[in-house]
Every structure is written in C-alpha cells, then in structure tokens.
Tab-separated table of C-alpha atoms in Angstrom:
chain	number	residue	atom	x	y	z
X	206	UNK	CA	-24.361	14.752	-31.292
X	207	UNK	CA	-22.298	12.489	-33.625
X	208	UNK	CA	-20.823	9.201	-32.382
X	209	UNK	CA	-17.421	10.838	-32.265
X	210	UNK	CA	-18.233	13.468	-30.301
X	211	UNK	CA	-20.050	11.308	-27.885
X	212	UNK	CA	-16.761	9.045	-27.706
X	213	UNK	CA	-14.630	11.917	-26.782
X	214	UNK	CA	-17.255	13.058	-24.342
X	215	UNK	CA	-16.875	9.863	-22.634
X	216	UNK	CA	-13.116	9.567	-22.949
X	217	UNK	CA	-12.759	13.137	-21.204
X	218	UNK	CA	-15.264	12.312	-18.546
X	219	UNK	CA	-12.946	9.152	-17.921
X	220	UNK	CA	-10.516	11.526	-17.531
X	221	UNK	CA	-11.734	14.159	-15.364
X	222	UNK	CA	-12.933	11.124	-13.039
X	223	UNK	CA	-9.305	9.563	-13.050
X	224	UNK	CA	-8.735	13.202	-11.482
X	225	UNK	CA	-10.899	13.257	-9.182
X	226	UNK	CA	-9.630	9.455	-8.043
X	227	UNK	CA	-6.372	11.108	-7.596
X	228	UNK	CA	-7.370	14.245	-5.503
X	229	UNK	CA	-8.549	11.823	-3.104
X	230	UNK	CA	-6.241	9.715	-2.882
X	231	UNK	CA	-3.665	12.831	-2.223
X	232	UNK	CA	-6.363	14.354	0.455
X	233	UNK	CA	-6.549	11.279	2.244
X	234	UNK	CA	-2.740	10.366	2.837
X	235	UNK	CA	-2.292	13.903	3.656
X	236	UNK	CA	-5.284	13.338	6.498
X	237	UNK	CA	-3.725	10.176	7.463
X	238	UNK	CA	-0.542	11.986	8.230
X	239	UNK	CA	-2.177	14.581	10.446
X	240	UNK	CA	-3.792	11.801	12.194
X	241	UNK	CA	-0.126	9.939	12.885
X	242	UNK	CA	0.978	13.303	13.803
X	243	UNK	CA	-1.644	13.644	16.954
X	244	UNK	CA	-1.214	9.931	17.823
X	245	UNK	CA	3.010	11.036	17.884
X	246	UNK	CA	1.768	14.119	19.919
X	247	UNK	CA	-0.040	11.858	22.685
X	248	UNK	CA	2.876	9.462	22.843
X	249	UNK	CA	5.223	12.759	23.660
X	250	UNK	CA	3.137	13.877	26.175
X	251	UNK	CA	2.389	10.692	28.219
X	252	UNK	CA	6.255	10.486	28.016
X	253	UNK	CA	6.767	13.604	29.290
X	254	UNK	CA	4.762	12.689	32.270
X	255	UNK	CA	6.219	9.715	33.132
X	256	UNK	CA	9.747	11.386	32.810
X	257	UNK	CA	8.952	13.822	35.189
X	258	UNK	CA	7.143	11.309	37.143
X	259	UNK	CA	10.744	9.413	37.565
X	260	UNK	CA	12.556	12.780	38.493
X	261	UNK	CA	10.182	13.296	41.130
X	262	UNK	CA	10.676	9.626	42.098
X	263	UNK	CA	14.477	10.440	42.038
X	264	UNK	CA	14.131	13.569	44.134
X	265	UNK	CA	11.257	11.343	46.485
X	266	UNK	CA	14.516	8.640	46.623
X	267	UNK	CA	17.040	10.999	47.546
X	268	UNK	CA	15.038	12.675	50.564
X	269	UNK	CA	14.167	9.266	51.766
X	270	UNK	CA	18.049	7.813	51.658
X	271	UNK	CA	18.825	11.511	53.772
X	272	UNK	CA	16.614	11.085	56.455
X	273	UNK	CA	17.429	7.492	57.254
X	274	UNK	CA	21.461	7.805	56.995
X	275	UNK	CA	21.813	11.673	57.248
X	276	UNK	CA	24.607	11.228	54.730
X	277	UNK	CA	25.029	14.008	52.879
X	278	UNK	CA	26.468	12.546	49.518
X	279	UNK	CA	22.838	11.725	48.623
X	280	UNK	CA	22.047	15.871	47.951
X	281	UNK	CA	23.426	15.906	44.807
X	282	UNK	CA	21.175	13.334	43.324
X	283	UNK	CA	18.293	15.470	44.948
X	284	UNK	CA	19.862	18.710	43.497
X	285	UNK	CA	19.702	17.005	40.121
X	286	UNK	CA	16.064	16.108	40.428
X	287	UNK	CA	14.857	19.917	40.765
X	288	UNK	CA	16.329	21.146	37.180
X	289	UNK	CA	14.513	18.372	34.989
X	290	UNK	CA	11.680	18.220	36.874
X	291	UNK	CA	10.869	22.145	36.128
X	292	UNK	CA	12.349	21.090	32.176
X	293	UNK	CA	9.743	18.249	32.052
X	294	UNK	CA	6.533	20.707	33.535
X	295	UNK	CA	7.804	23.412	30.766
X	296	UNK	CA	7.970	20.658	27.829
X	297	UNK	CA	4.266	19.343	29.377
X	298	UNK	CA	2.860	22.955	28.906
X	299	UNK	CA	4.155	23.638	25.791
X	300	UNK	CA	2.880	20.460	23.890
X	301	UNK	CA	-0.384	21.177	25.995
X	302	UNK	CA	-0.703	24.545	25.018
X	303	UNK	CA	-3.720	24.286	22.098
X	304	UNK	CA	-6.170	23.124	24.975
X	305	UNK	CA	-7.321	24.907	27.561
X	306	UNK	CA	-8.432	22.122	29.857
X	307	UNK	CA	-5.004	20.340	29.227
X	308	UNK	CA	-3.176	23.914	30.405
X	309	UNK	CA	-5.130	24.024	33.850
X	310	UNK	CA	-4.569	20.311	34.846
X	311	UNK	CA	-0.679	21.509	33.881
X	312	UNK	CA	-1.258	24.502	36.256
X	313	UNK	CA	-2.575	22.505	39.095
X	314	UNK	CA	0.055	19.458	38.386
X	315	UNK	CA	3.334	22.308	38.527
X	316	UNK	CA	1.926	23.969	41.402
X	317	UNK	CA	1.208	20.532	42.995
X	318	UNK	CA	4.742	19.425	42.410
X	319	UNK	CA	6.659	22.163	43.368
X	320	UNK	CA	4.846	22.452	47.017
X	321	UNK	CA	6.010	18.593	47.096
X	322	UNK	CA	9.485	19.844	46.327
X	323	UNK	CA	9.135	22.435	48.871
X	324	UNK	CA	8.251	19.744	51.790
X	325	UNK	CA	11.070	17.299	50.468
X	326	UNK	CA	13.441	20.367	51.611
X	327	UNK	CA	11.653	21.254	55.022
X	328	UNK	CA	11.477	17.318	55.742
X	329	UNK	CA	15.250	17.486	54.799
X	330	UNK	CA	15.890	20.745	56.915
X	331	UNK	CA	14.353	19.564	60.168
X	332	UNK	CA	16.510	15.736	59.720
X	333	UNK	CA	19.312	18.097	60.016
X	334	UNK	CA	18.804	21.007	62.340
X	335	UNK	CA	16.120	18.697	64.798
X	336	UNK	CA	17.125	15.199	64.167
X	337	UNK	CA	14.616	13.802	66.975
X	338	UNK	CA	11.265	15.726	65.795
X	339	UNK	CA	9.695	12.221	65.123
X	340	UNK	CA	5.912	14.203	65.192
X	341	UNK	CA	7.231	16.995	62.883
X	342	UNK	CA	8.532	14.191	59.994
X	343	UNK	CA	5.370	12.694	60.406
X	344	UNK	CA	3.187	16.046	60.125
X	345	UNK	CA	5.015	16.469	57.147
X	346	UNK	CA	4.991	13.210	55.672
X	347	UNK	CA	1.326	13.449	55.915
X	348	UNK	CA	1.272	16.438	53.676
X	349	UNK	CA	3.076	14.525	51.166
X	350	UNK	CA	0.708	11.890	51.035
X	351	UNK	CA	-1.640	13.951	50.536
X	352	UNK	CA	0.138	15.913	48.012
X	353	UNK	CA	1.046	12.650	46.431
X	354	UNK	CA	-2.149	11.706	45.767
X	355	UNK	CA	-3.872	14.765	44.173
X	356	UNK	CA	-0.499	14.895	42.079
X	357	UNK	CA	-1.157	11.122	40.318
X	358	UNK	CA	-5.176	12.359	40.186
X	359	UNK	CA	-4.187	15.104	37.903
X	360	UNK	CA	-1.730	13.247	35.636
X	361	UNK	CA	-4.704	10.503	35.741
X	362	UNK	CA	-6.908	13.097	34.052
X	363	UNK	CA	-4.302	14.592	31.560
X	364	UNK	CA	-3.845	11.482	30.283
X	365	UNK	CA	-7.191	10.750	29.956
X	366	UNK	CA	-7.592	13.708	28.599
X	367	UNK	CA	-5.063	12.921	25.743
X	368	UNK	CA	-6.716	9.600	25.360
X	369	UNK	CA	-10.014	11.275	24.582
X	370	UNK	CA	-9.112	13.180	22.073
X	371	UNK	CA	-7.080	11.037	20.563
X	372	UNK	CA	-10.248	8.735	20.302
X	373	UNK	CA	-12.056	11.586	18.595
X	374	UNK	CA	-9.845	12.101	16.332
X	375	UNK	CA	-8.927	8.798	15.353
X	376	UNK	CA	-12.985	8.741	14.758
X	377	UNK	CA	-13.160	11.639	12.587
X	378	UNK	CA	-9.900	10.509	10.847
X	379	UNK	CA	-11.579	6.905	9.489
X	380	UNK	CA	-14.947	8.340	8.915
X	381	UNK	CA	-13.242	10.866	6.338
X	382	UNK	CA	-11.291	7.568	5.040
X	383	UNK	CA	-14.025	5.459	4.675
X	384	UNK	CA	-15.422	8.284	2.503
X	385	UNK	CA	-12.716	8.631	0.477
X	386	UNK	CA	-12.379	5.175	-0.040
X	387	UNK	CA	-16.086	4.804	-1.353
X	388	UNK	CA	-14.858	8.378	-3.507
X	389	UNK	CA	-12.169	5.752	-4.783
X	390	UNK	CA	-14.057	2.608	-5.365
X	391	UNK	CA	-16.959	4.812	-7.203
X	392	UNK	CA	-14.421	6.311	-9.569
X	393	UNK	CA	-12.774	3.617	-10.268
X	394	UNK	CA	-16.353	1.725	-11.461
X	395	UNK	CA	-17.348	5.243	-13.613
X	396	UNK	CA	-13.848	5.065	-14.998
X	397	UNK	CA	-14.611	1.453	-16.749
X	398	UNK	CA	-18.386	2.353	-17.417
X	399	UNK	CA	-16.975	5.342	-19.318
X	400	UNK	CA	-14.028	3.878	-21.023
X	401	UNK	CA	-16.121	0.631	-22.021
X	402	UNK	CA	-19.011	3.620	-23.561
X	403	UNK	CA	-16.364	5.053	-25.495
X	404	UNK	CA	-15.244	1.888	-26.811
X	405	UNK	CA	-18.615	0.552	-28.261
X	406	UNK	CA	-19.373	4.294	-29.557
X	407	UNK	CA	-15.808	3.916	-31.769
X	408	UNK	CA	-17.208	-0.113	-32.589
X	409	UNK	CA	-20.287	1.230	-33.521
X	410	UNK	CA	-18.855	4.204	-35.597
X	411	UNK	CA	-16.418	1.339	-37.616
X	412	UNK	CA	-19.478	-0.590	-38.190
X	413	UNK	CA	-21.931	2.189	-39.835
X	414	UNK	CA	-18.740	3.352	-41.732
X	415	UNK	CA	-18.624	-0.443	-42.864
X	416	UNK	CA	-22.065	0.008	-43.835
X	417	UNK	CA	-21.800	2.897	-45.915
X	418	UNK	CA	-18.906	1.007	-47.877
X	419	UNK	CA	-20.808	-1.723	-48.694
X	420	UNK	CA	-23.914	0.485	-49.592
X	421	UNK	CA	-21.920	2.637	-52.373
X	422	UNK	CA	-19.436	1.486	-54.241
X	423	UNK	CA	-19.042	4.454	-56.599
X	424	UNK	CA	-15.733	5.682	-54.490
X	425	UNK	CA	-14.173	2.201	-53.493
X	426	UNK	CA	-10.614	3.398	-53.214
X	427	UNK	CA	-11.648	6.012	-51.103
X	428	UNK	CA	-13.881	3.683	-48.722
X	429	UNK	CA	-11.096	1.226	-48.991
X	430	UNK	CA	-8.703	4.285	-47.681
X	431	UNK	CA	-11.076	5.172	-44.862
X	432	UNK	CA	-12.072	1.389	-43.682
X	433	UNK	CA	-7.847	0.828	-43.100
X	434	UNK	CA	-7.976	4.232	-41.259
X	435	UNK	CA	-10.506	3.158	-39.130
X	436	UNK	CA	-9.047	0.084	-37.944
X	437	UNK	CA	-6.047	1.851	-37.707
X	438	UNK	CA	-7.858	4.312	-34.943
X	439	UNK	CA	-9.143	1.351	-33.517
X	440	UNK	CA	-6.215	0.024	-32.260
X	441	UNK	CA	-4.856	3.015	-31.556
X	442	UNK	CA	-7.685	3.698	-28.772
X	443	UNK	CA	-6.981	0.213	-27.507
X	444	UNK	CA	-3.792	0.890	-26.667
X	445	UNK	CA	-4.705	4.010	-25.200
X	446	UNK	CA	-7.442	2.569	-22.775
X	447	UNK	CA	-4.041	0.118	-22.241
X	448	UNK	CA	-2.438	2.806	-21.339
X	449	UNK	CA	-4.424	4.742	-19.495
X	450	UNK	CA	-6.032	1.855	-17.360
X	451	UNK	CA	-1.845	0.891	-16.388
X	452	UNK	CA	-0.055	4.127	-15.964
X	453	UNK	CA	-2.755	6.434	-14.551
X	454	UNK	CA	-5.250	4.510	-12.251
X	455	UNK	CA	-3.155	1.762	-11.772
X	456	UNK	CA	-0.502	4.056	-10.532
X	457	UNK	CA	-2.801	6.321	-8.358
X	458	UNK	CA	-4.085	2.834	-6.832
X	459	UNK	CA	-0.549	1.643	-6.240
X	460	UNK	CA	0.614	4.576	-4.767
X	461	UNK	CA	-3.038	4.711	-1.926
X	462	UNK	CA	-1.903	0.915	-1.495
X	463	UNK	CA	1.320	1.741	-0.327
X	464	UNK	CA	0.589	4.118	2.450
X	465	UNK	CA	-2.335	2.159	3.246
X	466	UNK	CA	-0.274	-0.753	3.939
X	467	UNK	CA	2.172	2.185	6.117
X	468	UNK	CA	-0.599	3.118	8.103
X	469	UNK	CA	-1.680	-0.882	8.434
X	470	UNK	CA	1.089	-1.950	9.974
X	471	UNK	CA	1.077	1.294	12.560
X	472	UNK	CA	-2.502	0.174	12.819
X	473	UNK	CA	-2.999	-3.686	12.948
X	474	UNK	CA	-6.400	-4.027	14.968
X	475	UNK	CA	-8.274	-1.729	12.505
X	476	UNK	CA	-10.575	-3.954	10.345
X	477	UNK	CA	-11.633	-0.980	8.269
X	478	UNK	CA	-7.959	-0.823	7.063
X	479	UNK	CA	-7.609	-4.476	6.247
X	480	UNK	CA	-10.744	-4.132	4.401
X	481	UNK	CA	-9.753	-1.258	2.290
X	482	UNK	CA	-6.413	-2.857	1.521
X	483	UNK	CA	-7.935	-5.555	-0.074
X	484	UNK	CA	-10.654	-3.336	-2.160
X	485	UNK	CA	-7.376	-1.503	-3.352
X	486	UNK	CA	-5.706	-5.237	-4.030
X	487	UNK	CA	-8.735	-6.151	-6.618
X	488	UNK	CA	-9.012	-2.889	-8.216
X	489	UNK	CA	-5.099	-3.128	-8.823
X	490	UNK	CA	-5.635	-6.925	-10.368
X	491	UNK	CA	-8.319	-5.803	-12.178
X	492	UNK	CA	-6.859	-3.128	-13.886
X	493	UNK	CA	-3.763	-4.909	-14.932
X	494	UNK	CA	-6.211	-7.773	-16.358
X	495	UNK	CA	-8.055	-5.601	-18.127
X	496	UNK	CA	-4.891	-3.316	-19.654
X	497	UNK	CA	-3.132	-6.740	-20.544
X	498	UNK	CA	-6.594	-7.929	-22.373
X	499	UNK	CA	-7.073	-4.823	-24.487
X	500	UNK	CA	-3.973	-4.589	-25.990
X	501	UNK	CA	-0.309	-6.786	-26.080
X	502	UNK	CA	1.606	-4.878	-28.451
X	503	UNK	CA	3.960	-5.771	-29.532
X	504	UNK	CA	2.970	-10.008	-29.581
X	505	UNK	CA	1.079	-8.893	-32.623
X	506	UNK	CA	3.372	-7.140	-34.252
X	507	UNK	CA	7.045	-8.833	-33.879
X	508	UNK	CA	6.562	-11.617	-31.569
X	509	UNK	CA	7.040	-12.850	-28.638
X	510	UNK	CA	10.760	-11.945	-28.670
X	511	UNK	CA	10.232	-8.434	-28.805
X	512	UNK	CA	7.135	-8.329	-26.743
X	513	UNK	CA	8.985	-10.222	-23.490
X	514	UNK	CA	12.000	-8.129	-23.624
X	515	UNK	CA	9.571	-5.081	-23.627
X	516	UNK	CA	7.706	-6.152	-20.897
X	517	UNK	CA	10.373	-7.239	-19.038
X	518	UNK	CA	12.045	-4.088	-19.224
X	519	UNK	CA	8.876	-1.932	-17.992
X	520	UNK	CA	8.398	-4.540	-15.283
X	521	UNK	CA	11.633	-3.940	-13.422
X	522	UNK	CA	11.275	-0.646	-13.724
X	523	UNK	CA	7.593	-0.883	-12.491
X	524	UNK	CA	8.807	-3.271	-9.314
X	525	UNK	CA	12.247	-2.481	-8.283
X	526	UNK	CA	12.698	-6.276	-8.949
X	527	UNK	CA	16.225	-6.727	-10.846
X	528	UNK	CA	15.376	-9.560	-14.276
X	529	UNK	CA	17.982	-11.335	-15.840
X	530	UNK	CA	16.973	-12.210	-19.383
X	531	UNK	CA	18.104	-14.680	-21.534
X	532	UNK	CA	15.644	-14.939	-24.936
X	533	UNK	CA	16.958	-15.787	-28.228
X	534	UNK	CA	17.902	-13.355	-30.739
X	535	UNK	CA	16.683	-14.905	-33.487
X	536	UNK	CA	14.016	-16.625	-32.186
X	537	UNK	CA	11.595	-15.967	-35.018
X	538	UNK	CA	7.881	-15.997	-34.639
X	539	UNK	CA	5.583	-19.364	-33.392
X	540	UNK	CA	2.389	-19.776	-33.483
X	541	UNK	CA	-0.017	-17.356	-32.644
X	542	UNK	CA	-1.437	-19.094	-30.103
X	543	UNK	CA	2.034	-20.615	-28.351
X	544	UNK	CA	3.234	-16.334	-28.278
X	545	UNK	CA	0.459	-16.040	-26.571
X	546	UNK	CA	0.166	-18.635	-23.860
X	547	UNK	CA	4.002	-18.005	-23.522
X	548	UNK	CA	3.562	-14.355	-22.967
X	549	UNK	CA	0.707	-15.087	-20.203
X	550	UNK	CA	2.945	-17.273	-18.442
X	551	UNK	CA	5.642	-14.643	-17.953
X	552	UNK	CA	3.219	-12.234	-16.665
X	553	UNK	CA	1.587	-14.356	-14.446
X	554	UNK	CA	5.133	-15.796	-13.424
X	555	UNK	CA	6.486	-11.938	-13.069
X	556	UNK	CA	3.635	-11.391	-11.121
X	557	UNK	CA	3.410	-14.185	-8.456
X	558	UNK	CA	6.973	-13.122	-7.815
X	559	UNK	CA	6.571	-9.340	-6.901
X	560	UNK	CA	3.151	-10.000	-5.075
X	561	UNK	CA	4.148	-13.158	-3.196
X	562	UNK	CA	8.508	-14.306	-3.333
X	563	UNK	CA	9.550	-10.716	-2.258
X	564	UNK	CA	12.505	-11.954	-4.147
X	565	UNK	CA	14.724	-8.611	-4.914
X	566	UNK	CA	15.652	-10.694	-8.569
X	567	UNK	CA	14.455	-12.897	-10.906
X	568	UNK	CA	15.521	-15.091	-13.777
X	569	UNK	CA	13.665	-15.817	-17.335
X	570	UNK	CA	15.051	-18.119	-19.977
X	571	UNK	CA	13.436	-19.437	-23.381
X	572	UNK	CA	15.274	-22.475	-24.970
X	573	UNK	CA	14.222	-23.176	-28.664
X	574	UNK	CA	15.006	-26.641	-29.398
X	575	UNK	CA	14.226	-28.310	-32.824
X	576	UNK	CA	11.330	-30.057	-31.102
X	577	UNK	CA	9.989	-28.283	-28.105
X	578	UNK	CA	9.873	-24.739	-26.763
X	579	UNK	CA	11.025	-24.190	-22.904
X	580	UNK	CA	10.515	-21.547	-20.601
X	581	UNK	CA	11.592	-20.698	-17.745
X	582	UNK	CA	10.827	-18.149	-14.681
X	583	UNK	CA	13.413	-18.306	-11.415
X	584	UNK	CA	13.116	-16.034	-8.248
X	585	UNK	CA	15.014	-16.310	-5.200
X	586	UNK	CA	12.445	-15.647	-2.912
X	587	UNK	CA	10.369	-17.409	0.022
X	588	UNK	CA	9.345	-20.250	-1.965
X	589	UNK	CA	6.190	-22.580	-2.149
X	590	UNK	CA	5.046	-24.247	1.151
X	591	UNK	CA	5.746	-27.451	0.745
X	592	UNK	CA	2.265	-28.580	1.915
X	593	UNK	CA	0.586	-26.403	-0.832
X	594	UNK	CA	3.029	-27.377	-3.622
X	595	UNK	CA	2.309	-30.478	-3.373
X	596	UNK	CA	-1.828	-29.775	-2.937
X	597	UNK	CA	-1.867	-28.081	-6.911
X	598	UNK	CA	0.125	-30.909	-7.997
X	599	UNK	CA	-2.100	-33.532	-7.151
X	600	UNK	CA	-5.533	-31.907	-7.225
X	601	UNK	CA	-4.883	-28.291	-8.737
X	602	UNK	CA	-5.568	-26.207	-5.859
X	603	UNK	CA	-5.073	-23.967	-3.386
X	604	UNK	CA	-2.638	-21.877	-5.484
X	605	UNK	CA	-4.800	-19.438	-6.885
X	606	UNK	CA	-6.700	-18.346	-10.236
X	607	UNK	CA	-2.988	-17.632	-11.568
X	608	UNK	CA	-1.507	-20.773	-11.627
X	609	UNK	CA	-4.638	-22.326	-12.191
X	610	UNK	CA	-5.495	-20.330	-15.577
X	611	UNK	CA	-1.378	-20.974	-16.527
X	612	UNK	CA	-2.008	-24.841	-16.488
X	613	UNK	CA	-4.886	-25.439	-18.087
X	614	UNK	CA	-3.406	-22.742	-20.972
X	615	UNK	CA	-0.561	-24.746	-21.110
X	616	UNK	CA	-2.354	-28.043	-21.199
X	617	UNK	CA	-4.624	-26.187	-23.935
X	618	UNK	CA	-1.298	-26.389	-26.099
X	619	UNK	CA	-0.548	-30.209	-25.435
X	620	UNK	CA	1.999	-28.214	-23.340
X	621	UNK	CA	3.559	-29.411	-20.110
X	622	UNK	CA	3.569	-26.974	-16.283
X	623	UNK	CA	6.504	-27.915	-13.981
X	624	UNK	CA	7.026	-26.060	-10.551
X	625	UNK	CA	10.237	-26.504	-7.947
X	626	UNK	CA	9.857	-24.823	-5.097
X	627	UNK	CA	11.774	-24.230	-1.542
X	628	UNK	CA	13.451	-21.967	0.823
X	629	UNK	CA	15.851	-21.073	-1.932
X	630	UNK	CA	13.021	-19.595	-4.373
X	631	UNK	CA	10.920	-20.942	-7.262
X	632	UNK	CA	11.270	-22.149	-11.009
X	633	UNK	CA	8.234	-22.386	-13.292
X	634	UNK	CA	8.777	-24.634	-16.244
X	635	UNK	CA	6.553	-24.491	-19.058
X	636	UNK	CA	7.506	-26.763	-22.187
X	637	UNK	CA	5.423	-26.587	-25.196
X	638	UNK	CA	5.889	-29.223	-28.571
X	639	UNK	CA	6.994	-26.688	-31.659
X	640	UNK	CA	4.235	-27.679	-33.960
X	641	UNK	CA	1.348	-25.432	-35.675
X	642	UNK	CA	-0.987	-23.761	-34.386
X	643	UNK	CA	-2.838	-26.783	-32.104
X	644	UNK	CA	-6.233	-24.863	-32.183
X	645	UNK	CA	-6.183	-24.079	-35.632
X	646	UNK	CA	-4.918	-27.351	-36.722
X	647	UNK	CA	-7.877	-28.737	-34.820
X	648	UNK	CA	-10.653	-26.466	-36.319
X	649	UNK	CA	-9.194	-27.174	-39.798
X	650	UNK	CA	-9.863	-30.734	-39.294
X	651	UNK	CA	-13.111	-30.537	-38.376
X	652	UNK	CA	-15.512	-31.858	-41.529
C-alpha cells in the first residue's frame, strides 16, 4: 500500500474514532439523565410521605383539640384531613407502581391509615354521645398507639426501600460512566496517534518526492510543478488536523464538560466526578495547544492584523464572551517573531478570561507608536487575588504555565509584561520595542 493510501487510512480511522468519542459522550449524558430522573423520583416519593404524614398529623390534631374542648369548630379541619390524605396514598401508589415490594408496603400503609382514621371517628363519637367513658378513650387510644407505630414501621421501610435502590442505581449509573469516560480518554489518545501517523506518512511522501527531484533532472519544470504542489498539500492537511482537532473533538469534549460540570454541582461529594472533570479539562487544553501549534493562519499570510481580528471574531462566538476590538487598520506587518509572540499573548489573555474572570466582556487594543508596540487585554471580571498578583510579580509564580510562558516570550523580545488587577477586572500590558527581528538580528551576528 502506497504512502498515500496509508495516510488516508489513518486520517479515516481518526475519523471513525472521533465518532465513536461522540457516541459516548451522547450515551452517557443520556444515562446521566435517567439517573437524575430516579434520584427526582425518590425525592417525590419521600415527599409524598411526609405530606400525608402531616395530614394525618392534622387529622391526629383535630381529634385531640375535640376531645379536650368538645368544640365543634375543630371538625372541619378534621374533615379536611380525610380528602388529602386518600390524594397523598393514591399519588404514593402510583409513583410506586413499577415495584412490587414498594406496592405491598403501600397496601399495608393505606389499610393501616384508614383503620387509624376509622378510630379518630369512634374516639370522636363516644366524646360526644358518652362524654365520661374514660376506659373506652383509653381502649381506644391504645389501638392507636399501636396503629401508630406499625404505620411509621412501614413508611420506615418504603423509604428504605427507595433509598436502596436508589443506591443501586446510582452504582450502576457511575460504573457505566467510568467506562465511558475511559471510552473517551482512549479515543481521544488513538485520535492523536492516528492524526500524528498520517502526518509523518504525508512528511515522508514530500521527502521521497524531494528525492526523486533531485535524482532526475530531465523534467525540472515538472518536478518544480509537483514539489510547490506538495507543499501546497502540506499545509493544507495542517490546517485540517487544525481544524479537526478544534471544531470536532474539542467541541464533543466541551459539550461532555458541560453536563459534567451539571451533574457536579447536583453531585458535589462524588470524587469520581471531580476526577473526570479534570481529565476532560486537560484533554480540552491540550487540544487547543496542539490546533494553535499546527497551524495560525492567517499570521503567515497577512499578519497579525488580520489574524487577531479573525480570531477574535471565532472566539466570541466560541465563548459567549462579548470583545471590543480596537487594532489598527493599517497596521502593516512586524516582525515575524513580534506577530507571533503578540498573537500568543491574545490567546493566552482570551483564554485566562473565559476559563478564570467569568467576565461576560472583554477589551483588546494594539497602539503602534513610532518606537514601541502596545497591547492590551481588559476584562471586567473577578480579578487577580491580590496575594497572588503580587507572588508572579516578585518571584513568577503561582499563576500558572500561561502567564508564565507569556513573560518569558515577551522578555524573549526585550519586551516588557504589565498586569493590574482587582475587583473591577484585569488589564494585561505587553509592550514590545519596534525593531527587527531580535532573534534573527542575533543569529546574524553571530561570527
């Protein structure tokens, strides 16, 4: 098999694994929302005991209040009682009614409650036709005790009941996640194995053609042709892999990370969760590192102009996070290696702000002054801690790889990193001299 077919071999496997990411990712939220649905369904029937549980109190208060006082005005609270009691035992055996065990405890708990609703009437009968039966009241009283307590045992066990399978759900629910999320992690490592394969089978395909052209020259122009057509596809499958790596996995990951984040916060003691969340997290980073590495566009091609407004543009669109833009026109193109460290510090500036400010807008400015190029990236978001501001200015740390890698970048360039931080939001400053091309003025000069 030639080297081309092999590539596209690898490129469609990529692919097909990309699916597969994807299918689990959709199987799991939609197994994660069954699983919220029976933890909802446990919640509405523990309520639905303890409202009927506080109608029977109400009933329990009513006959009480008649046979101190005999006062009559009391019956209609006790009258009440009756009709949402019988409502709440219906609503109990209808969300009960997939479980057999759950239906007879409901049996036992309506028949138990209506022969307490039975005595509260005799008790109340004899107050008023016998009012000095003192040994009858208490014969009867008795009976409700007893009833009493075999009524609370049978709630006990329905809600144990619920509780138990709730637990064995909740078990079955995280051993399918933690599969899927291995599924996940295991595609998303075949996905770069098979993306950096087809990558060296196209580099290895440009060199042999290279080869060839320097073996024969009898068809030069031709060779010449192909060797610009080759570099030409090369680029091209860059910025596919760019685009691939950003707008397929790196949306299938986003979108896991958000409902894993849902079902976080509904779920804060789960460990297994947190850990996930933060597998997700480095897969996302890594994925936008590696998409930003193989291919800036348009810096290469126009400048950094062109290539900020671009990105800007995709990135409010990407975050929801409204960016005010204010980049010369005519800015022209810099050094190759200031574009470049400029461009860097927007994304990493861009990023710190969705991941960290939560600010809903942001500000970016580039001032070209005869001397000096300035840039600038505002949110108005939680800010810095003071504490840790001050930290990276005085030692460099504590801030991250971001703003780490942005300052030695800019100090790379002879350039300058300011940051003002409070509750207000943050402004990164980065001011570079407007000379050539520091690195290549330095290798040049080299004897």
């Amino acid at each position: 098999m030639s080297p081309r077919k092999n590539a596209q071999v690898a490129f469609v496997s990529a692919v097909a694994v990309l699916l597969l990411s994807a299918i689990a990712a959709y199987v799991t939220i939609g197994h994660l929302k069954t699983s919220q649905g029976w933890v909802v369904h446990t919640y509405q029937v523990q309520s639905a005991l303890g409202e009927m549980d506080a109608s029977v109190a109400q009933a329990a208060r009513a006959r009480n209040s008649y046979l101190a006082t005999k006062d009559e005005a009391v019956l209609p609270s006790f009258d009440a009682a009756i009709p949402e009691i019988q409502r709440k035992l219906a609503e109990v055996r209808k969300l009960t009614q997939d479980n057999p065990r759950q239906q007879q405890f409901d049996a036992n708990l309506e028949a138990t409650t209506m022969q307490r609703i039975d005595l509260f009437r005799q008790m109340m009968a004899l107050r008023k036709t016998n009012p000095a039966d003192a040994a009858g009241q208490r014969e009867m009283a008795t009976q409700d005790l007893a009833l009493a307590y075999e009524r609370a045992s049978i709630m006990q066990q329905m809600r144990e009941e619920e509780q138990r399978l709730l637990q064995l759900r909740t078990m079955a629910s995280n051993r399918f996640f933690s599969l899927t999320v291995a599924t996940l992690a295991l595609t998303f490592a075949l996905s770069l194995i098979l993306f950096s394969i087809h990558y060296r089978l196209l580099t290895a395909e440009l060199k042999a053609r290279a080869e060839a052209e320097h073996v024969s020259r009898e068809s030069e122009e031709s060779l010449r042709h192909l060797t610009s057509r080759l570099l030409q596809m090369q680029d091209e499958e860059r910025r596919k892999f760019s685009r691939e790596l950003h707008d397929s996995l790196g949306q299938y990951l986003a979108g896991v990370k958000m409902n894993l984040d849902m079902s976080a916060r509904a779920h804060p003691e789960d460990s297994l969760l947190a850990s996930a969340i933060q597998l997700l997290d480095d897969s996302i980073a890594e994925t936008r590192t590696i998409s930003h590495l193989l291919h800036p566009p348009l810096l290469d091609e126009v400048g950094f102009s062109s290539a900020a407004k671009w990105y800007l543009q995709g990135f409010s669109e990407r975050s929801g996070v409204d960016v005010k833009m204010d980049v010369p026109e005519n800015l022209g193109r810099l050094p190759r290696d200031m574009e470049l460290a400029l461009f860097r510090v927007l994304q990493e500036g861009l990023t710190n702000i969705h991941r960290h400010s939560k600010s809903s807008k942001a500000e970016v400015a580039l001032q070209s002054l005869p001397d000096k190029i300035i840039l600038r990236v505002k949110d108005y978001g939680n800010g810095i801690p003071e504490e840790l501001l001050t930290t990276f200015q005085t030692k460099g740390t504590t801030l991250g790889v971001g703003l780490s890698g942005m300052r030695e970048r800019v100090r790379e360039l002879s350039g300058h990193l300011d940051i003002q931080s409070n509750s207000s939001g943050t402004v990164i400053s980065v001011t570079f001299p407007r000379v050539a091309d520091l690195r290549q003025d330095a290798a040049a000069s080299i004897p």
